[in-house]
Coordinates of C-alpha atoms in Angstrom, one line a residue:
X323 CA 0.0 0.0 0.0
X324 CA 3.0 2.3 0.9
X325 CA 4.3 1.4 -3.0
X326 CA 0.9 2.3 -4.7
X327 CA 1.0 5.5 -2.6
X328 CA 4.4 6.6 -3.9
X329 CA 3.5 5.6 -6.9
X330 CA 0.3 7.5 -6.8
X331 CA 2.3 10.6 -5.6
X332 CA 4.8 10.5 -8.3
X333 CA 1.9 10.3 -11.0
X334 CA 0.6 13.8 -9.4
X335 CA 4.0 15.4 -9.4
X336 CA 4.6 14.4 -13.1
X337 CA 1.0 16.0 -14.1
X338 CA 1.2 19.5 -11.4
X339 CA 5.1 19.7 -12.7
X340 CA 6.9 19.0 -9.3
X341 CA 9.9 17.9 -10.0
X342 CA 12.1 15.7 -7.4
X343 CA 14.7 16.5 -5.3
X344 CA 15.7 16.7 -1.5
X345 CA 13.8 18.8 1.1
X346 CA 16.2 21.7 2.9
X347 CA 15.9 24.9 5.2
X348 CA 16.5 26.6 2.2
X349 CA 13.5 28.7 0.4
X350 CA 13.6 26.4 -2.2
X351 CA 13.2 23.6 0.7
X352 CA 10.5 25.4 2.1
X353 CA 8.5 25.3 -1.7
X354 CA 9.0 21.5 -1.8
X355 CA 7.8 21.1 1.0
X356 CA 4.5 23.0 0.4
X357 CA 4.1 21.5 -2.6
X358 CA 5.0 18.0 -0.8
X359 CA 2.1 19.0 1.5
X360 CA 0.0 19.6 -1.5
X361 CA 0.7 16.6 -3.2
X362 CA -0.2 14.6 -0.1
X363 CA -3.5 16.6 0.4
X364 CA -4.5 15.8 -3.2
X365 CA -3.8 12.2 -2.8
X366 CA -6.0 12.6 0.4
X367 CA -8.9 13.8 -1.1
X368 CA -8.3 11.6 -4.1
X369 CA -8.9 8.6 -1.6
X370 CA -12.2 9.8 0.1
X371 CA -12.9 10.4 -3.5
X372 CA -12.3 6.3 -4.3
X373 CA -14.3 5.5 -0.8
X374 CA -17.0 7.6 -2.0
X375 CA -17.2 6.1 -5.5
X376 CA -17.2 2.6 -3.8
X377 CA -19.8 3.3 -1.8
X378 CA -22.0 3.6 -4.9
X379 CA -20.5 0.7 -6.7
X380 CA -21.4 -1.3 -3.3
X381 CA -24.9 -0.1 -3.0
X382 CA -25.2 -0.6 -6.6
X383 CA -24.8 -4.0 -6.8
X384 CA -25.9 -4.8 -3.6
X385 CA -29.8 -3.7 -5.3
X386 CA -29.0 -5.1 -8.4
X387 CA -28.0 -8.2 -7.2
X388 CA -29.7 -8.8 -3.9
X389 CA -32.8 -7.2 -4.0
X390 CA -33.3 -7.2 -7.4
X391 CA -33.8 -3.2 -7.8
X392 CA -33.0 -2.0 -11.4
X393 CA -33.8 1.6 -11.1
X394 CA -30.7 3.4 -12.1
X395 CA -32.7 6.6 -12.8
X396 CA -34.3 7.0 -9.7
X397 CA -31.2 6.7 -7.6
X398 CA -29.1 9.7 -9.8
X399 CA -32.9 11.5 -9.4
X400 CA -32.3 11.4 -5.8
X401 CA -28.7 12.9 -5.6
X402 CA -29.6 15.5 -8.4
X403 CA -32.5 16.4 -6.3
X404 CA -30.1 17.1 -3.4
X405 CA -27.7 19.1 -5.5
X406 CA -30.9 21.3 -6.5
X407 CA -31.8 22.0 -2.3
X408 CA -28.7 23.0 -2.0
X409 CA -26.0 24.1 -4.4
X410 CA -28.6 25.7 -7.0
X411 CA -30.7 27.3 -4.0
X412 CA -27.3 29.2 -3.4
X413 CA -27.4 30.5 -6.6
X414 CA -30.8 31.6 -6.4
X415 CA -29.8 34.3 -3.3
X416 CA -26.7 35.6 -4.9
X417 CA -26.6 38.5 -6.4
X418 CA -25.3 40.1 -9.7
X419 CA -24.2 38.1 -12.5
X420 CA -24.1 34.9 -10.1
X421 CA -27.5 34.8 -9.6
X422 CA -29.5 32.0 -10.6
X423 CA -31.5 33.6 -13.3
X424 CA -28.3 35.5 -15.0
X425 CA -26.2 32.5 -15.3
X426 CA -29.6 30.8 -17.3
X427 CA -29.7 33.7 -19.9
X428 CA -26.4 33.7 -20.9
X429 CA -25.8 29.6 -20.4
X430 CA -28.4 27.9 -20.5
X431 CA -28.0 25.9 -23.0
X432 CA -24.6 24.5 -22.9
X433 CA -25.4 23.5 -18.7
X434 CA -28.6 21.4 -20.6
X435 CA -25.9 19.5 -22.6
X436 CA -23.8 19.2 -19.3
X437 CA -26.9 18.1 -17.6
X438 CA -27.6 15.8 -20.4
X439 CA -24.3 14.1 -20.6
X440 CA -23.8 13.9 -16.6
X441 CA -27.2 12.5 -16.0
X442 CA -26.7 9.5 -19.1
X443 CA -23.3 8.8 -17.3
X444 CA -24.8 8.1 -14.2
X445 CA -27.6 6.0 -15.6
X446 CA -25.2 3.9 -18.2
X447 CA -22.9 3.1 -15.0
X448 CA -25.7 2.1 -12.6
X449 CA -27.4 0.0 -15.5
X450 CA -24.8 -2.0 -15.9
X451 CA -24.8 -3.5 -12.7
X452 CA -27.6 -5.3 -13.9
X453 CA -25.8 -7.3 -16.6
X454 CA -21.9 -7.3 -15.0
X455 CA -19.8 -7.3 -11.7
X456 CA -18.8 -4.9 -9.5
X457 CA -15.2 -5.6 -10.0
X458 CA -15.6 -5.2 -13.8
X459 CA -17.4 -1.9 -13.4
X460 CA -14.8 -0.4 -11.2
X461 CA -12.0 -1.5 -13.9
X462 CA -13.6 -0.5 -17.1
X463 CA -14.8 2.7 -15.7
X464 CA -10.9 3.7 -16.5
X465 CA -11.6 4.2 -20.0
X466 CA -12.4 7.7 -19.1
X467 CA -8.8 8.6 -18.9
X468 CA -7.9 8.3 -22.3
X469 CA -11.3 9.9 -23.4
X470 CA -10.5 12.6 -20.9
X471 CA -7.2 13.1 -22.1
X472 CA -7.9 13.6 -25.6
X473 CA -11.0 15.9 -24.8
X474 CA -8.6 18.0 -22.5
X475 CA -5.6 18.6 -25.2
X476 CA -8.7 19.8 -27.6
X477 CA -10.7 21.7 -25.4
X478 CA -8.6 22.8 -22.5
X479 CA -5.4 23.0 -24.4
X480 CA -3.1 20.6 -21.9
X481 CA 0.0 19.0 -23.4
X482 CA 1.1 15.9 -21.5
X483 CA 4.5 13.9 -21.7
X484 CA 5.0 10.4 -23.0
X485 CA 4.9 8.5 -20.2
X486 CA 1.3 9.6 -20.0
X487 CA 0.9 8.2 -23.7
X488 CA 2.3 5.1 -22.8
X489 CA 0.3 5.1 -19.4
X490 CA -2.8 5.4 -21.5
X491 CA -2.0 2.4 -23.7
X492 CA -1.4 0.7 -21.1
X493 CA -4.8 1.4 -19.4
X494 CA -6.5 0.8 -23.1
X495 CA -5.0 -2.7 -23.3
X496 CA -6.8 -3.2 -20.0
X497 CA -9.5 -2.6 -21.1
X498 CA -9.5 -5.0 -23.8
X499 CA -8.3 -7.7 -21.2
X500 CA -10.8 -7.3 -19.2
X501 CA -13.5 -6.9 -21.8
X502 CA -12.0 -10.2 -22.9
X503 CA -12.0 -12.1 -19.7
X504 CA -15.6 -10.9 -19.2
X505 CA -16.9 -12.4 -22.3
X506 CA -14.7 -15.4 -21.7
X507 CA -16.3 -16.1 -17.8
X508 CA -19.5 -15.0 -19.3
X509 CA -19.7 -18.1 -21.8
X510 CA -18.8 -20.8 -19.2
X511 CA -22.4 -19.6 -17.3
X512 CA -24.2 -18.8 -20.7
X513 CA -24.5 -15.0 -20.1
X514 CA -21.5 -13.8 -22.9
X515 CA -24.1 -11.4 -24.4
X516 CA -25.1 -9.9 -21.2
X517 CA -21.8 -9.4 -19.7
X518 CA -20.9 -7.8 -22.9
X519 CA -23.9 -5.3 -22.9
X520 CA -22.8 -4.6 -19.6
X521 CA -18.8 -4.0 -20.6
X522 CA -20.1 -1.6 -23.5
X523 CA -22.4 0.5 -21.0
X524 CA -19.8 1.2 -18.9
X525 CA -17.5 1.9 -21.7
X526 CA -20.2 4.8 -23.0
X527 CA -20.9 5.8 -19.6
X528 CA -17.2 6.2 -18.9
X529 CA -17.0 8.3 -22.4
X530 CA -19.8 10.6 -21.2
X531 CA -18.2 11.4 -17.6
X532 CA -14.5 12.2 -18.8
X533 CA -17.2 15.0 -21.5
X534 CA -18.4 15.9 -18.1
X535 CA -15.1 16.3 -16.2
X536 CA -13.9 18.5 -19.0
X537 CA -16.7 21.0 -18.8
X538 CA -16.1 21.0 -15.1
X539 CA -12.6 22.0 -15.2
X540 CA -13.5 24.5 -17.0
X541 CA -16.1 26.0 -14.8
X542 CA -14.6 25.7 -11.6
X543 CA -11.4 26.7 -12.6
X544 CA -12.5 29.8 -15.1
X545 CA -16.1 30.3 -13.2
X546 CA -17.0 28.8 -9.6
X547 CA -17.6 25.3 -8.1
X548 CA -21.1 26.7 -7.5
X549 CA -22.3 27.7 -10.5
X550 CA -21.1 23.9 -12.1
X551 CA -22.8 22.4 -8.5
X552 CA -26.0 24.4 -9.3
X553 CA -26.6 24.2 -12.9
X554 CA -26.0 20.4 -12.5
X555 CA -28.3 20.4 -9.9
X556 CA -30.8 21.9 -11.8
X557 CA -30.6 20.8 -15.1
X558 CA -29.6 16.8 -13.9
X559 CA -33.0 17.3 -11.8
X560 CA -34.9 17.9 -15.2
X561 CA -33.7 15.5 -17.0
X562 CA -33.4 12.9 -14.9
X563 CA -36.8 13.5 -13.6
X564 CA -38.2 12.9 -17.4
X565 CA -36.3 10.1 -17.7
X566 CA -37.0 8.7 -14.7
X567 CA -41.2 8.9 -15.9
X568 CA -40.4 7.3 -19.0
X569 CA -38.4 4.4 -18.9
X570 CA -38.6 3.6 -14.8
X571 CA -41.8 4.3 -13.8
X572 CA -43.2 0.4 -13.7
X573 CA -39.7 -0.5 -12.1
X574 CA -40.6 1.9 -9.2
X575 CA -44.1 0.6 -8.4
X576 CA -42.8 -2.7 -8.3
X577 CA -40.0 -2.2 -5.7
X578 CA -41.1 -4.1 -2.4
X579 CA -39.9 -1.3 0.1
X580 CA -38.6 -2.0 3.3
X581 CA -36.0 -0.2 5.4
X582 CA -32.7 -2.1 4.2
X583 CA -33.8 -0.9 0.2
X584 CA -34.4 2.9 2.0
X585 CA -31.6 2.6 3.5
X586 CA -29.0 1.5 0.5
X587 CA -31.0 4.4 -1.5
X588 CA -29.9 7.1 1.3
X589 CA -26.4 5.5 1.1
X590 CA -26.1 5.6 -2.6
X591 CA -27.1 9.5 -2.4
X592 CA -24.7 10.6 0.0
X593 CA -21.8 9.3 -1.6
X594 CA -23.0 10.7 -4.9
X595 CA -24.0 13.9 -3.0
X596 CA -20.2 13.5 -1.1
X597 CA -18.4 12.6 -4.5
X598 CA -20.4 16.0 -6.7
X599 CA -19.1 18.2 -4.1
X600 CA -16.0 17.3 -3.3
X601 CA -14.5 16.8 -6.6
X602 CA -14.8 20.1 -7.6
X603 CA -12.2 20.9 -5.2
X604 CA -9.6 18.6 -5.9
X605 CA -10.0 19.8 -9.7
X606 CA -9.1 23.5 -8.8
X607 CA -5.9 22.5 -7.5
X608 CA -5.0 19.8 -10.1
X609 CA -7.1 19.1 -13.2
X610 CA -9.6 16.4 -14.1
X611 CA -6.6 13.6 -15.2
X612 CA -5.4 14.2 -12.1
X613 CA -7.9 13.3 -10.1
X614 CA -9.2 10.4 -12.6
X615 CA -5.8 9.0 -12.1
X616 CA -6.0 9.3 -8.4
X617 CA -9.1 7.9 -8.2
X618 CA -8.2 4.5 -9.8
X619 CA -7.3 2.9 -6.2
X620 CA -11.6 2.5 -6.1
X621 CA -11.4 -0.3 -8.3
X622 CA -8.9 -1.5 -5.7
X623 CA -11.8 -1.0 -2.7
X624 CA -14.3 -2.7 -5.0
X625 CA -12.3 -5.7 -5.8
X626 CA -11.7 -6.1 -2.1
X627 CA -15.7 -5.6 -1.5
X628 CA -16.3 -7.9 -4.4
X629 CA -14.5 -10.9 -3.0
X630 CA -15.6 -10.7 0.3
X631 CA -18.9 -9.3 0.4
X632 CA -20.2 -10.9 -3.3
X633 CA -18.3 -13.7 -3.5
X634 CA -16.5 -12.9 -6.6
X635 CA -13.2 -15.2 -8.2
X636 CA -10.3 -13.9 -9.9
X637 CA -9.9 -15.4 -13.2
X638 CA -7.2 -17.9 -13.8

């Protein structure tokens, strides 16, 4: 664990520009060390990030698979909904161009695309419970990074190194491993196809969440974590909420309720509700690779959850 730290640190220095070297009384000291703080801060947060995105692969699966809940829609409704009370509320009371109502005549069309593409994320990732494992969720979900990558040297201009080139084939050929190995376990139980639907909805939903990092970057670095909170908020409320009437509303009336599905529901929120506000901080100091990459040790927490609390094999 101390190696995939250190490792984890050295892939932030690399992307922020921190460069190596000892740590002295000297000013120059004094500025690695700062930065050393930084570094370790970031990592921090990137951590309670991972936690909080296996919190909703956990409670995913555990309706998916236990309780036979397939209502993707309704459980992103319920965190957008919570991003509305209270992020997009905030913009209602400020004042000036920051209120609610400016922000909408100048933007509001390119925060409905946002909404658009953030809400199908969610859904695309949740679904997919429903036809693969937690484990392979957690590990295809990395695709991003390579989307995210080429979206940011388009749109936000970054230039990146070729260890990052080679770190992103290497990630792609994961991908294709583990797509393989899917389909592989999937034919010796007869459910190739499904697995396979489920591999290709995480690889969209993936797709669709680095588009959604981007714009994010861009607004909490150029604009303000609240004004990408709130428009979210609102817009993911809207379309989730049609949605939600169209293509869940006989899966809703059929869930059984009692107070262990209530209860992974409220769980599922908060860490959503956790993850939407804490990113946005992380991103302002680093960027939305950064964090992507720091991220990855969730599929590390979900392959631990998955053989223990699911049962789950590694292949041989």
């Amino acid at each position: 664990m101390h190696f995939l730290a250190g490792r984890c640190a050295d892939v932030l220095s690399s992307l922020l520009g921190f460069g190596g070297g000892t740590f002295s009384s000297s000013p120059r000291g004094s500025l690695c060390t700062r930065r050393g703080k930084n570094i370790l801060k970031t990592i921090a947060l990137g951590q309670m990030l991972s936690l909080c995105i296996c919190g909703t692969a956990i409670t995913s699966q555990y309706l998916a698979e236990k309780y036979k809940v397939n209502t993707p829609m309704l459980q992103s409704f319920i965190n957008y909904c919570l991003l509305f009370l209270f992020y997009t509320m905030i913009l209602a009371f400020q004042s000036g161009s920051d209120n609610l109502l400016s922000i909408l005549k100048r933007k509001w069309w390119k925060y409905i695309l946002l909404g658009l593409a953030d809400v199908e994320a969610n859904y695309l990732i949740v679904k997919a419970y429903q036809y693969t494992t937690l484990t392979s969720v957690q590990l295809l979900d990395c695709f991003g990074i390579p989307v995210l990558m080429a979206l940011s040297w388009f749109i936000l201009y970054a230039r990146y190194r070729v260890i990052h080139f080679i770190a992103v084939a290497v990630c792609l050929l994961g991908v294709g491993t583990m797509v393989g190995a899917d389909i592989l376990a999937g034919r010796e139980d007869n459910s190739g196809s499904d697995v396979l639907i489920g591999d290709i909805l995480v690889l969209l939903g993936a797709s669709l969440y680095a588009v959604s990092n981007v714009c994010e970057e861009y607004v909490v670095k150029k604009l303000s974590r609240q004004e990408f909170l709130g428009m979210v908020g609102l817009f993911g409320t809207i379309v989730s909420g049609i949605q939600l009437l169209i293509v869940e509303y006989k899966d809703i009336a059929g869930i059984q309720w009692d107070w262990k599905i209530a209860l992974l529901f409220a769980a599922f929120a908060l860490c959503m509700f956790c993850l939407y506000s804490f990113m946005p901080l992380v991103i302002k100091v680093t960027s939305a690779t950064s964090v992507n990459l720091g991220i990855l040790t969730a599929d590390l927490y979900s392959l631990f959850f998955g053989l223990f609390l699911f049962g789950y094999k590694v292949s041989k």
